Amino acid sequence: MSERASFDVRKMPGFVAIAIATFLVLYAPIVTLVIYSFNSGMSVAMWEGFSWRWYQAAMQNQQIQDAALRSVIVATFASVFATVLATMAALGTTRVRPFRGQTAIYALINQPLMVPEIVTGVALLIVFATVKQATGYSGLGYLVLAHTAFCIPFAYLPIRARLEGLDRSLETAAADLYATPWRAFRRVTLPLMMPGIVAGAMLAFVISLDDVVITEFVKSAGQDTLPTYMLGQLRRAVTPEINAISTVLLFISVAIVSAFFVVNRKKA
Amino acid sequence: MTESEIAIRVRGVTKTFGEGASAFHALDNVSVDIRKNEFFTLLGPSGCGKTTLLRLIAGFDQPTAGRIELEGQDISHLAPFRRPVNTVFQSYALFPHMTVAQNIGFGLEMQDRPKDEVRETVARMLRLVRMEALADRRTDQISGGQQQRVALARALAPHPKVLLLDEPLSALDYKLRKDMQIELKRLQAETGITFVFVTHDQEEALTMSDRVAVMNQGAILQVGSPREIYDHPVERFVADFIGDTNFIEAELVADESDGAGTARLRLATGHEIATALPEGMRAPRHVTVAVRPEHAAFAAPGEPAALAGRVESIVYFGTDTHYHVELSGGGRFVLRRQNSRDAAEILATGVDVAIRLPRGSVQVLRD
Ligand SMILES: Nc1ncnc2c1ncn2[C@@H]1O[C@H](COP(=O)(O)OP(=O)(O)OP(=O)(O)O)[C@@H](O)[C@H]1O
Ligand SMILES: [Mg+2]
């Protein structure tokens, strides 16, 4: 009996083979993409030698520069707005007595996680088309608004988790020591929930940076973000330039998500 | 006690949690006066409402009925940050994102005191609780006893009119606890602040307090000095909760020869003892009386005895010895005698004994 004392998935036949196959399927394409971003030739399939050529080309490409800047602007505004709203939502759902319809509120806040993106995209397209016609405004505002909406749940979850782990007696102690509710919030609650807020903002930023579907529906002409620009390029000739941009995006995302885990793990 | 001597006045305070069928009275019509500059202790078993009363005084909760005054001013519905009352929390509740010194200075800062004054007071408080060396440590990098002292310093720094302490010593080990008890007494004497101290440890309550309020099930049963509470418990719960007690059934009798407020107890043996009566009680009636084990004595041969029985067991405790006596009328009686080297006779188990109840050793209990 002793050698079967506990179930260990690692002892199952074929475990190693399946694990290797899984990692291969997941990461081989990405590794290939990164490698070919350094290809000196035009092909994304035939290796011709190492060069920074496509990175230089991408950096000098005016369209890419514009798209990248647009991506960063939209992601910055959207993540800031989403984080502020998510913080207020988290305070509103954890710092109060349980109330009727609380579950409905959770569902509403997390709606973007459940409704298919394409549906939201189409819906926003229709609404914004009407608004555009009525107001004549066709700037980046629509993209920021749309991104803010679907970023909220991603910002909300870490903030709420942080807030739920926060000892309420600290706020009581602050009130006991002559802090008005606002000052207790500023000096005690907010600093203690900061790691959650930072984590939420970073997650929201990455999610916004990454979005294709909703952006594709909502953007006006000439409002490509980096991902939609890349999608557009793929319809034409594919060069390792795309690989180069992808690699940069990949590293930004990995860096931010890693930072997210570091921040989120930090205990108060 | 005159009006100007009272720090906290609690009048008819009731606190109800929940509504309708599930309503629960955590406090039921509680009234008590706490004097200025006194070490006042709330003593009672778990769940009797000690924390609830403290929270009402601090302002974290509002009474369902009744009022609470601080030096004559009604504060029943004043927000906690407007009350010159500070709390040492059982969990300490130190701010984890601040240093020891920042924690201690927090209250003063929130009162917008000048920077110099804050710095000076914090330094003084650090000295007072002997934490100067750790002023810049984070609060999760100090020991439990040190956290306790920081919590104390933080609550004392704004020099409140009343300091509330909710079982601040219960998390400490025995040795540290003894040290902190002395420390607390010293701090109270040095600062002159009224302390309201919560504990369910009767020994702690007796040794530290000027006065003790014994609570049970949301009510205050008796308020008095440790001596009064111990020597003259008015209710069975109080007598039982504090120290060891013998309970004896007796008949209360009286005639014209007894003065007002006094009567005689007739025990099962027929022996009569003169006794004082609790307020409002009239003879004749059946009563339960309490006798502390050390207040009774063995009767010498020929001396009038109140009780008789046989020694069942003898337990030696070093400083004193406990004699468990099986009473001849049924029931048990414990008698405690101080040990001394020249104790004349040494009793043995199985020996028949007579027990004397000296004047004042018998306390008539209200039901
Ligand atoms: N917020 C609340 N809601 C409902 N019941 C409560 C609440 N707070 C306290 N109670 C109840 O009121 C009673 C008194 O509680 P309290 O905390 O005052 O007890 P305590 O004397 O401090 O006990 P302990 O020594 O265990 O700390 C308990 O039965 C408790 O369950
Ligand atoms: Mg309590």
XYZ file of C-alpha atoms and ligand atoms in Angstrom, chain B residues 51 90 166-167, ligand 2:
5
model
C -16.819 44.593 24.529
C -7.577 43.394 21.912
C -10.273 45.515 25.846
C -8.485 42.489 27.293
Mg -14.860 41.020 24.179
